[in-house]
PDB file of C-alpha atoms in Angstrom:
ATOM      1  CA  MET A1293     151.098 138.757  89.383  1.00  0.00           C
ATOM      2  CA  ASP A1294     147.883 138.772  87.319  1.00  0.00           C
ATOM      3  CA  THR A1295     145.730 135.664  87.725  1.00  0.00           C
ATOM      4  CA  LYS A1296     144.795 135.932  84.036  1.00  0.00           C
ATOM      5  CA  ASP A1297     148.488 135.559  83.184  1.00  0.00           C
ATOM      6  CA  LEU A1298     148.666 132.491  85.426  1.00  0.00           C
ATOM      7  CA  ARG A1299     145.684 130.919  83.686  1.00  0.00           C
ATOM      8  CA  CYS A1300     147.347 131.527  80.317  1.00  0.00           C
ATOM      9  CA  PHE A1301     150.598 130.021  81.601  1.00  0.00           C
ATOM     10  CA  CYS A1302     148.770 126.900  82.843  1.00  0.00           C
ATOM     11  CA  ARG A1303     147.135 126.386  79.468  1.00  0.00           C
ATOM     12  CA  VAL A1304     150.480 126.701  77.668  1.00  0.00           C
ATOM     13  CA  TYR A1305     151.994 124.258  80.165  1.00  0.00           C
ATOM     14  CA  GLU A1306     149.204 121.736  79.571  1.00  0.00           C
ATOM     15  CA  GLU A1307     149.313 122.059  75.778  1.00  0.00           C
ATOM     16  CA  ARG A1308     153.120 122.297  75.574  1.00  0.00           C
ATOM     17  CA  GLY A1309     152.747 124.904  72.874  1.00  0.00           C
ATOM     18  CA  ILE A1310     151.671 128.467  72.173  1.00  0.00           C
ATOM     19  CA  ASN A1311     149.502 127.992  69.082  1.00  0.00           C
ATOM     20  CA  GLN A1312     147.126 125.344  70.468  1.00  0.00           C
ATOM     21  CA  ALA A1313     146.853 127.135  73.816  1.00  0.00           C
ATOM     22  CA  ALA A1314     146.123 130.426  72.047  1.00  0.00           C
ATOM     23  CA  LYS A1315     143.235 128.842  70.111  1.00  0.00           C
ATOM     24  CA  GLN A1316     141.675 127.581  73.343  1.00  0.00           C
ATOM     25  CA  LEU A1317     142.145 130.961  75.024  1.00  0.00           C
ATOM     26  CA  PHE A1318     140.788 132.858  71.994  1.00  0.00           C
ATOM     27  CA  ILE A1319     143.813 135.151  71.758  1.00  0.00           C
ATOM     28  CA  SER A1320     146.578 135.471  69.199  1.00  0.00           C
ATOM     29  CA  PRO A1321     149.788 133.411  69.540  1.00  0.00           C
ATOM     30  CA  GLN A1322     151.750 136.662  69.596  1.00  0.00           C
ATOM     31  CA  GLY A1323     149.669 138.007  72.451  1.00  0.00           C
ATOM     32  CA  LEU A1324     150.050 134.768  74.411  1.00  0.00           C
ATOM     33  CA  SER A1325     153.812 134.774  73.846  1.00  0.00           C
ATOM     34  CA  ARG A1326     153.983 138.284  75.262  1.00  0.00           C
ATOM     35  CA  ILE A1327     152.088 137.140  78.361  1.00  0.00           C
ATOM     36  CA  ILE A1328     154.564 134.300  78.977  1.00  0.00           C
ATOM     37  CA  THR A1329     157.524 136.617  78.371  1.00  0.00           C
ATOM     38  CA  ARG A1330     156.053 139.163  80.775  1.00  0.00           C
ATOM     39  CA  LEU A1331     155.534 136.489  83.425  1.00  0.00           C
ATOM     40  CA  GLU A1332     159.128 135.275  83.037  1.00  0.00           C
ATOM     41  CA  ALA A1333     160.413 138.831  83.365  1.00  0.00           C
ATOM     42  CA  GLU A1334     158.319 139.441  86.456  1.00  0.00           C
ATOM     43  CA  LEU A1335     159.555 136.252  88.127  1.00  0.00           C
ATOM     44  CA  GLN A1336     163.058 136.575  86.667  1.00  0.00           C
ATOM     45  CA  VAL A1337     163.094 132.922  85.611  1.00  0.00           C
ATOM     46  CA  THR A1338     162.792 130.877  82.431  1.00  0.00           C
ATOM     47  CA  LEU A1339     159.541 128.924  82.453  1.00  0.00           C
ATOM     48  CA  PHE A1340     159.938 127.015  79.184  1.00  0.00           C
ATOM     49  CA  LYS A1341     162.777 125.772  77.030  1.00  0.00           C
ATOM     50  CA  ARG A1342     161.853 126.513  73.447  1.00  0.00           C
ATOM     51  CA  SER A1343     162.614 124.064  70.627  1.00  0.00           C
ATOM     52  CA  VAL A1344     161.301 123.078  67.217  1.00  0.00           C
ATOM     53  CA  ARG A1345     159.225 120.383  68.949  1.00  0.00           C
ATOM     54  CA  GLY A1346     157.452 122.848  71.166  1.00  0.00           C
ATOM     55  CA  LEU A1347     157.848 124.034  74.733  1.00  0.00           C
ATOM     56  CA  CYS A1348     159.398 121.987  77.524  1.00  0.00           C
ATOM     57  CA  PRO A1349     158.785 123.277  81.071  1.00  0.00           C
ATOM     58  CA  THR A1350     161.816 124.052  83.180  1.00  0.00           C
ATOM     59  CA  ALA A1351     161.984 123.044  86.846  1.00  0.00           C
ATOM     60  CA  SER A1352     160.743 126.567  87.690  1.00  0.00           C
ATOM     61  CA  GLY A1353     157.900 126.188  85.201  1.00  0.00           C
ATOM     62  CA  ALA A1354     156.837 122.847  86.668  1.00  0.00           C
ATOM     63  CA  TYR A1355     156.941 124.297  90.200  1.00  0.00           C
ATOM     64  CA  LEU A1356     154.859 127.310  89.171  1.00  0.00           C
ATOM     65  CA  TYR A1357     152.281 125.099  87.473  1.00  0.00           C
ATOM     66  CA  GLU A1358     151.887 122.724  90.407  1.00  0.00           C
ATOM     67  CA  ASN A1359     151.313 125.568  92.835  1.00  0.00           C
ATOM     68  CA  SER A1360     149.383 127.986  90.627  1.00  0.00           C
ATOM     69  CA  ARG A1361     146.936 125.277  89.500  1.00  0.00           C
ATOM     70  CA  GLU A1362     145.949 124.683  93.133  1.00  0.00           C
ATOM     71  CA  LEU A1363     145.734 128.442  93.721  1.00  0.00           C
ATOM     72  CA  LEU A1364     143.531 129.026  90.669  1.00  0.00           C
ATOM     73  CA  ASP A1365     141.218 126.184  91.670  1.00  0.00           C
ATOM     74  CA  ARG A1366     140.931 127.733  95.117  1.00  0.00           C
ATOM     75  CA  LEU A1367     140.164 131.150  93.634  1.00  0.00           C
ATOM     76  CA  GLU A1368     137.419 129.605  91.505  1.00  0.00           C
ATOM     77  CA  ASP A1369     135.918 128.052  94.622  1.00  0.00           C
ATOM     78  CA  LEU A1370     136.090 131.435  96.362  1.00  0.00           C
ATOM     79  CA  GLU A1371     134.306 133.106  93.454  1.00  0.00           C
ATOM     80  CA  ILE A1372     131.613 130.417  93.498  1.00  0.00           C
ATOM     81  CA  GLY A1373     131.276 130.765  97.271  1.00  0.00           C
ATOM     82  CA  ILE A1374     130.849 134.537  97.055  1.00  0.00           C
ATOM     83  CA  ARG A1375     128.206 134.200  94.363  1.00  0.00           C
ATOM     84  CA  ARG A1376     126.475 131.551  96.490  1.00  0.00           C
ATOM     85  CA  ILE A1377     126.310 133.953  99.450  1.00  0.00           C
ATOM     86  CA  GLU A1378     124.529 136.450  97.231  1.00  0.00           C
ATOM     87  CA  ARG A1379     122.002 133.799  96.164  1.00  0.00           C
ATOM     88  CA  MET A1380     121.713 131.774  99.365  1.00  0.00           C
ATOM     89  CA  ASP A1381     118.004 132.497  99.763  1.00  0.00           C
ATOM     90  CA  ARG A1382     117.293 131.249  96.233  1.00  0.00           C
ATOM     91  CA  GLU A1383     119.653 128.305  95.769  1.00  0.00           C
ATOM     92  CA  LEU A1384     120.718 125.283  97.772  1.00  0.00           C
ATOM     93  CA  GLN A1385     123.766 123.280  96.726  1.00  0.00           C
ATOM     94  CA  LEU A1386     123.941 119.690  98.011  1.00  0.00           C
ATOM     95  CA  GLY A1387     126.907 117.344  98.072  1.00  0.00           C
ATOM     96  CA  PHE A1388     126.723 113.535  98.178  1.00  0.00           C
ATOM     97  CA  SER A1389     129.576 111.211  99.044  1.00  0.00           C
ATOM     98  CA  CYS A1390     130.027 108.341  96.587  1.00  0.00           C
ATOM     99  CA  GLY A1391     127.552 105.580  97.460  1.00  0.00           C
ATOM    100  CA  VAL A1392     125.006 107.721  99.292  1.00  0.00           C
ATOM    101  CA  LEU A1393     122.774 108.122  96.229  1.00  0.00           C
ATOM    102  CA  ASN A1394     122.139 104.363  96.299  1.00  0.00           C
ATOM    103  CA  VAL A1395     119.920 104.766  99.349  1.00  0.00           C
ATOM    104  CA  PHE A1396     118.991 108.449  99.300  1.00  0.00           C
ATOM    105  CA  PRO A1397     115.212 109.114  99.589  1.00  0.00           C
ATOM    106  CA  PHE A1398     114.657 111.467  96.658  1.00  0.00           C
ATOM    107  CA  GLN A1399     111.009 111.815  97.589  1.00  0.00           C
ATOM    108  CA  LYS A1400     112.276 114.023 100.415  1.00  0.00           C
ATOM    109  CA  LEU A1401     113.809 116.403  97.875  1.00  0.00           C
ATOM    110  CA  ASP A1402     110.572 116.357  95.877  1.00  0.00           C
ATOM    111  CA  GLN A1403     108.757 117.328  99.060  1.00  0.00           C
ATOM    112  CA  PHE A1404     111.288 120.091  99.726  1.00  0.00           C
ATOM    113  CA  ARG A1405     110.791 121.446  96.199  1.00  0.00           C
ATOM    114  CA  SER A1406     107.027 121.464  96.507  1.00  0.00           C
ATOM    115  CA  GLU A1407     107.202 123.277  99.849  1.00  0.00           C
ATOM    116  CA  ASN A1408     109.868 125.732  98.645  1.00  0.00           C
ATOM    117  CA  PRO A1409     109.184 126.418  94.942  1.00  0.00           C
ATOM    118  CA  ASP A1410     111.366 129.553  94.917  1.00  0.00           C
ATOM    119  CA  ILE A1411     114.513 127.633  95.918  1.00  0.00           C
ATOM    120  CA  GLN A1412     116.569 125.975  93.202  1.00  0.00           C
ATOM    121  CA  LEU A1413     118.225 122.690  94.223  1.00  0.00           C
ATOM    122  CA  GLN A1414     121.539 121.604  92.718  1.00  0.00           C
ATOM    123  CA  TRP A1415     123.843 118.747  93.694  1.00  0.00           C
ATOM    124  CA  GLU A1416     127.097 116.969  92.907  1.00  0.00           C
ATOM    125  CA  GLU A1417     128.751 113.682  93.912  1.00  0.00           C
ATOM    126  CA  LEU A1418     132.247 113.696  95.399  1.00  0.00           C
ATOM    127  CA  GLU A1419     134.508 111.749  97.716  1.00  0.00           C
ATOM    128  CA  ASN A1420     133.828 112.189 101.432  1.00  0.00           C
ATOM    129  CA  GLN A1421     136.597 114.712 102.036  1.00  0.00           C
ATOM    130  CA  GLY A1422     135.684 116.601  98.892  1.00  0.00           C
ATOM    131  CA  VAL A1423     132.173 117.193 100.241  1.00  0.00           C
ATOM    132  CA  VAL A1424     133.538 118.392 103.591  1.00  0.00           C
ATOM    133  CA  ASP A1425     136.121 120.673 101.962  1.00  0.00           C
ATOM    134  CA  ARG A1426     133.529 122.318  99.719  1.00  0.00           C
ATOM    135  CA  ILE A1427     131.204 122.819 102.672  1.00  0.00           C
ATOM    136  CA  PHE A1428     133.924 124.793 104.450  1.00  0.00           C
ATOM    137  CA  GLN A1429     134.510 126.748 101.236  1.00  0.00           C
ATOM    138  CA  ARG A1430     130.755 127.552 101.110  1.00  0.00           C
ATOM    139  CA  VAL A1431     130.479 125.953  97.662  1.00  0.00           C
ATOM    140  CA  ILE A1432     128.217 123.234  99.104  1.00  0.00           C
ATOM    141  CA  ASP A1433     125.533 124.191 101.612  1.00  0.00           C
ATOM    142  CA  VAL A1434     124.538 120.767 102.943  1.00  0.00           C
ATOM    143  CA  GLY A1435     126.277 117.440 102.471  1.00  0.00           C
ATOM    144  CA  PHE A1436     125.463 113.773 102.988  1.00  0.00           C
ATOM    145  CA  VAL A1437     128.656 111.939 103.904  1.00  0.00           C
ATOM    146  CA  ILE A1438     129.588 108.420 104.907  1.00  0.00           C
ATOM    147  CA  GLY A1439     130.694 107.802 108.476  1.00  0.00           C
ATOM    148  CA  SER A1440     130.503 109.841 111.645  1.00  0.00           C
ATOM    149  CA  ILE A1441     132.202 113.180 110.986  1.00  0.00           C
ATOM    150  CA  GLY A1442     133.698 114.966 113.972  1.00  0.00           C
ATOM    151  CA  GLN A1443     135.402 118.187 112.927  1.00  0.00           C
ATOM    152  CA  ASP A1444     135.581 121.660 114.435  1.00  0.00           C
ATOM    153  CA  GLY A1445     133.289 124.098 112.696  1.00  0.00           C
ATOM    154  CA  LEU A1446     131.118 121.332 111.236  1.00  0.00           C
ATOM    155  CA  TYR A1447     127.607 120.362 112.323  1.00  0.00           C
ATOM    156  CA  ALA A1448     126.853 116.678 111.705  1.00  0.00           C
ATOM    157  CA  ARG A1449     123.952 114.379 112.536  1.00  0.00           C
ATOM    158  CA  GLU A1450     123.622 110.702 111.654  1.00  0.00           C
ATOM    159  CA  VAL A1451     120.556 109.978 109.524  1.00  0.00           C
ATOM    160  CA  TYR A1452     121.027 106.401 108.270  1.00  0.00           C
ATOM    161  CA  GLN A1453     122.863 103.196 109.045  1.00  0.00           C
ATOM    162  CA  ILE A1454     122.954  99.616 107.811  1.00  0.00           C
ATOM    163  CA  GLY A1455     125.075  96.614 108.725  1.00  0.00           C
ATOM    164  CA  MET A1456     127.887  95.075 106.692  1.00  0.00           C
ATOM    165  CA  ASP A1457     127.687  91.715 104.947  1.00  0.00           C
ATOM    166  CA  ALA A1458     130.083  88.999 103.857  1.00  0.00           C
ATOM    167  CA  LEU A1459     129.595  87.706 100.314  1.00  0.00           C
ATOM    168  CA  VAL A1460     130.573  84.039 100.213  1.00  0.00           C
ATOM    169  CA  TYR A1461     130.772  81.998  97.025  1.00  0.00           C
ATOM    170  CA  GLU A1462     129.140  78.588  96.638  1.00  0.00           C
ATOM    171  CA  GLY A1463     131.442  75.755  97.707  1.00  0.00           C
ATOM    172  CA  HIS A1464     133.286  77.775 100.336  1.00  0.00           C
ATOM    173  CA  PRO A1465     133.267  76.190 103.839  1.00  0.00           C
ATOM    174  CA  LEU A1466     131.394  79.244 105.180  1.00  0.00           C
ATOM    175  CA  TYR A1467     128.767  79.294 102.418  1.00  0.00           C
ATOM    176  CA  ASP A1468     125.973  77.633 104.418  1.00  0.00           C
ATOM    177  CA  ARG A1469     126.432  79.696 107.573  1.00  0.00           C
ATOM    178  CA  GLU A1470     123.479  81.855 108.650  1.00  0.00           C
ATOM    179  CA  GLN A1471     125.675  84.441 110.343  1.00  0.00           C
ATOM    180  CA  LEU A1472     129.345  85.260 110.650  1.00  0.00           C
ATOM    181  CA  SER A1473     131.651  87.107 113.001  1.00  0.00           C
ATOM    182  CA  VAL A1474     134.501  89.331 111.901  1.00  0.00           C
ATOM    183  CA  GLY A1475     136.753  86.809 113.616  1.00  0.00           C
ATOM    184  CA  ASP A1476     135.583  84.114 111.177  1.00  0.00           C
ATOM    185  CA  LEU A1477     137.332  86.034 108.387  1.00  0.00           C
ATOM    186  CA  ARG A1478     140.815  85.664 109.844  1.00  0.00           C
ATOM    187  CA  ASP A1479     143.200  84.370 107.127  1.00  0.00           C
ATOM    188  CA  GLU A1480     140.458  84.517 104.478  1.00  0.00           C
ATOM    189  CA  PRO A1481     141.334  86.382 101.230  1.00  0.00           C
ATOM    190  CA  LEU A1482     138.989  89.370 101.151  1.00  0.00           C
ATOM    191  CA  ILE A1483     137.617  91.702  98.486  1.00  0.00           C
ATOM    192  CA  ILE A1484     136.609  95.228  99.509  1.00  0.00           C
ATOM    193  CA  LEU A1485     136.427  98.819  98.308  1.00  0.00           C
ATOM    194  CA  ASN A1486     139.798 100.570  98.512  1.00  0.00           C
ATOM    195  CA  GLU A1487     141.332 103.194 100.802  1.00  0.00           C
ATOM    196  CA  ARG A1488     139.304 106.020  99.270  1.00  0.00           C
ATOM    197  CA  TYR A1489     136.226 104.650 101.047  1.00  0.00           C
ATOM    198  CA  SER A1490     135.526 104.870 104.765  1.00  0.00           C
ATOM    199  CA  CYS A1491     134.368 101.225 104.901  1.00  0.00           C
ATOM    200  CA  TYR A1492     137.931 100.079 104.147  1.00  0.00           C
ATOM    201  CA  HIS A1493     139.385 101.890 107.160  1.00  0.00           C
ATOM    202  CA  SER A1494     136.474 100.948 109.413  1.00  0.00           C
ATOM    203  CA  PHE A1495     136.839  97.285 108.487  1.00  0.00           C
ATOM    204  CA  LEU A1496     140.589  97.270 109.173  1.00  0.00           C
ATOM    205  CA  SER A1497     139.995  98.915 112.524  1.00  0.00           C
ATOM    206  CA  ARG A1498     137.327  96.345 113.442  1.00  0.00           C
ATOM    207  CA  CYS A1499     139.625  93.440 112.499  1.00  0.00           C
ATOM    208  CA  LYS A1500     142.297  94.880 114.778  1.00  0.00           C
ATOM    209  CA  ASP A1501     139.728  94.766 117.600  1.00  0.00           C
ATOM    210  CA  PHE A1502     139.670  90.999 116.987  1.00  0.00           C
ATOM    211  CA  GLY A1503     143.459  90.820 117.071  1.00  0.00           C
ATOM    212  CA  PHE A1504     144.354  90.336 113.421  1.00  0.00           C
ATOM    213  CA  ILE A1505     145.191  92.227 110.250  1.00  0.00           C
ATOM    214  CA  PRO A1506     142.870  91.132 107.425  1.00  0.00           C
ATOM    215  CA  LEU A1507     144.198  89.553 104.260  1.00  0.00           C
ATOM    216  CA  ILE A1508     142.957  92.045 101.672  1.00  0.00           C
ATOM    217  CA  HIS A1509     143.283  90.192  98.382  1.00  0.00           C
ATOM    218  CA  ILE A1510     141.581  92.719  96.055  1.00  0.00           C
ATOM    219  CA  LYS A1511     140.810  96.432  96.572  1.00  0.00           C
ATOM    220  CA  LEU A1512     138.332  98.049  94.182  1.00  0.00           C
ATOM    221  CA  MET A1513     136.780 101.352  93.165  1.00  0.00           C
ATOM    222  CA  GLU A1514     133.362  99.886  92.244  1.00  0.00           C
ATOM    223  CA  SER A1515     131.319  97.732  94.593  1.00  0.00           C
ATOM    224  CA  GLN A1516     129.698  95.871  91.682  1.00  0.00           C
ATOM    225  CA  LEU A1517     133.079  94.290  90.939  1.00  0.00           C
ATOM    226  CA  ILE A1518     133.162  92.780  94.426  1.00  0.00           C
ATOM    227  CA  TYR A1519     130.325  90.458  93.383  1.00  0.00           C
ATOM    228  CA  ARG A1520     132.031  89.518  90.139  1.00  0.00           C
ATOM    229  CA  PHE A1521     135.313  88.530  91.769  1.00  0.00           C
ATOM    230  CA  CYS A1522     133.533  86.693  94.581  1.00  0.00           C
ATOM    231  CA  ARG A1523     131.613  84.695  91.989  1.00  0.00           C
ATOM    232  CA  GLU A1524     134.968  83.826  90.421  1.00  0.00           C
ATOM    233  CA  ARG A1525     136.058  82.428  93.824  1.00  0.00           C
ATOM    234  CA  MET A1526     138.837  84.950  94.325  1.00  0.00           C
ATOM    235  CA  GLY A1527     137.851  85.691  97.906  1.00  0.00           C
ATOM    236  CA  ILE A1528     135.081  86.692 100.314  1.00  0.00           C
ATOM    237  CA  GLY A1529     133.537  90.081  99.613  1.00  0.00           C
ATOM    238  CA  ILE A1530     132.779  92.773 102.181  1.00  0.00           C
ATOM    239  CA  ASP A1531     129.896  95.057 101.255  1.00  0.00           C
ATOM    240  CA  THR A1532     126.544  96.364 102.390  1.00  0.00           C
ATOM    241  CA  ASN A1533     123.176  95.811 100.711  1.00  0.00           C
ATOM    242  CA  ILE A1534     122.513  99.320  99.374  1.00  0.00           C
ATOM    243  CA  HIS A1535     122.504  98.781  95.632  1.00  0.00           C
ATOM    244  CA  LYS A1536     119.349  99.696  93.776  1.00  0.00           C
ATOM    245  CA  GLN A1537     120.587  98.304  90.480  1.00  0.00           C
ATOM    246  CA  ASP A1538     120.215  94.590  89.940  1.00  0.00           C
ATOM    247  CA  ILE A1539     123.272  92.678  91.111  1.00  0.00           C
ATOM    248  CA  SER A1540     123.244  88.959  90.467  1.00  0.00           C
ATOM    249  CA  MET A1541     123.582  86.825  93.593  1.00  0.00           C
ATOM    250  CA  ASP A1542     123.879  83.592  91.621  1.00  0.00           C
ATOM    251  CA  HIS A1543     126.174  81.190  93.477  1.00  0.00           C
ATOM    252  CA  LEU A1544     126.710  83.781  96.219  1.00  0.00           C
ATOM    253  CA  HIS A1545     125.377  83.905  99.775  1.00  0.00           C
ATOM    254  CA  ARG A1546     124.993  87.264 101.521  1.00  0.00           C
ATOM    255  CA  ILE A1547     125.680  86.702 105.229  1.00  0.00           C
ATOM    256  CA  LYS A1548     125.348  89.364 107.924  1.00  0.00           C
ATOM    257  CA  LEU A1549     128.493  90.171 109.883  1.00  0.00           C
ATOM    258  CA  GLN A1550     126.992  90.250 113.361  1.00  0.00           C
ATOM    259  CA  ASP A1551     129.732  92.201 115.113  1.00  0.00           C
ATOM    260  CA  ALA A1552     131.060  94.363 112.263  1.00  0.00           C
ATOM    261  CA  PHE A1553     130.786  98.134 111.962  1.00  0.00           C
ATOM    262  CA  SER A1554     127.743  99.825 110.436  1.00  0.00           C
ATOM    263  CA  TRP A1555     127.707 101.769 107.182  1.00  0.00           C
ATOM    264  CA  ARG A1556     126.479 105.208 108.270  1.00  0.00           C
ATOM    265  CA  ILE A1557     125.365 108.404 106.560  1.00  0.00           C
ATOM    266  CA  SER A1558     125.484 111.810 108.244  1.00  0.00           C
ATOM    267  CA  ILE A1559     123.978 115.100 107.131  1.00  0.00           C
ATOM    268  CA  VAL A1560     126.497 117.921 107.554  1.00  0.00           C
ATOM    269  CA  CYS A1561     126.828 121.678 107.151  1.00  0.00           C
ATOM    270  CA  ARG A1562     128.950 124.469 108.558  1.00  0.00           C
ATOM    271  CA  GLU A1563     128.258 125.025 112.248  1.00  0.00           C
ATOM    272  CA  ASP A1564     127.821 128.759 111.650  1.00  0.00           C
ATOM    273  CA  ARG A1565     125.188 128.149 108.951  1.00  0.00           C
ATOM    274  CA  LYS A1566     122.895 125.558 110.534  1.00  0.00           C
ATOM    275  CA  LYS A1567     120.394 128.226 111.639  1.00  0.00           C
ATOM    276  CA  GLU A1568     120.073 129.841 108.210  1.00  0.00           C
ATOM    277  CA  LYS A1569     116.441 129.609 107.130  1.00  0.00           C
ATOM    278  CA  VAL A1570     116.878 127.493 103.988  1.00  0.00           C
ATOM    279  CA  ILE A1571     119.448 125.144 105.502  1.00  0.00           C
ATOM    280  CA  ARG A1572     117.370 124.743 108.643  1.00  0.00           C
ATOM    281  CA  LYS A1573     114.412 123.604 106.534  1.00  0.00           C
ATOM    282  CA  LEU A1574     116.472 120.862 104.942  1.00  0.00           C
ATOM    283  CA  LEU A1575     118.031 119.752 108.226  1.00  0.00           C
ATOM    284  CA  ASP A1576     114.589 119.518 109.795  1.00  0.00           C
ATOM    285  CA  MET A1577     113.336 117.398 106.898  1.00  0.00           C
ATOM    286  CA  PHE A1578     115.967 114.758 107.657  1.00  0.00           C
TER     287      PHE A1578
END
């Protein structure tokens, strides 16, 4: 099975038609139709039901798309990884978990550039697991992830940590407190980042240490919204003070959670690459 044929099939599947897909692929509709027909003959299945309204994927077509899309993405990562190996002495690809850039010391990267002018730095921002996955795929050379990462084949070292805070709105019984315990939040409606963030799982685990399951009232994708909903008295927010952009604290009191978990950042790379010259320089800098 030719991967080019699979890419053509995926485009037809996404566009639900030959003509539009052919324009995007820069081939003729007749040529694209032949590719789909050839693929169906090779697999001995019907991939699309044809009608005047366009193409409707069959169950076999949907199955092929779901699995070939993942395969093609993986092949692209492999191609990128191979090209990276060829250029590893001239390029360094960094990965940042969402939130890390709020506190990252970019002057360190400026220093690295000045000391290594022949090395080109590139970076991207991903979810935690996305950074780790792309490190194993050799697409990313060095990552900065949230939490303590313990995984076979991965070198990790903690480089930053900061405590968690409770954001309490004016008029709440806890508003004037100078410090709080996790236990003080029992039965309080809480506002926190959602399951895609490590702080959510760490907070739930810490509450269980105190013998209760927290009342999570609102789960969010953006930490800035925590402050908005707290100000609207919808609950107590859980966050850490890492935001460089201005966030209004009007009618809010940031109170340290004395016995909560810490928000941590670790620098990570493949265990078998930590002694490579370029990667070693960056690890040493942090």
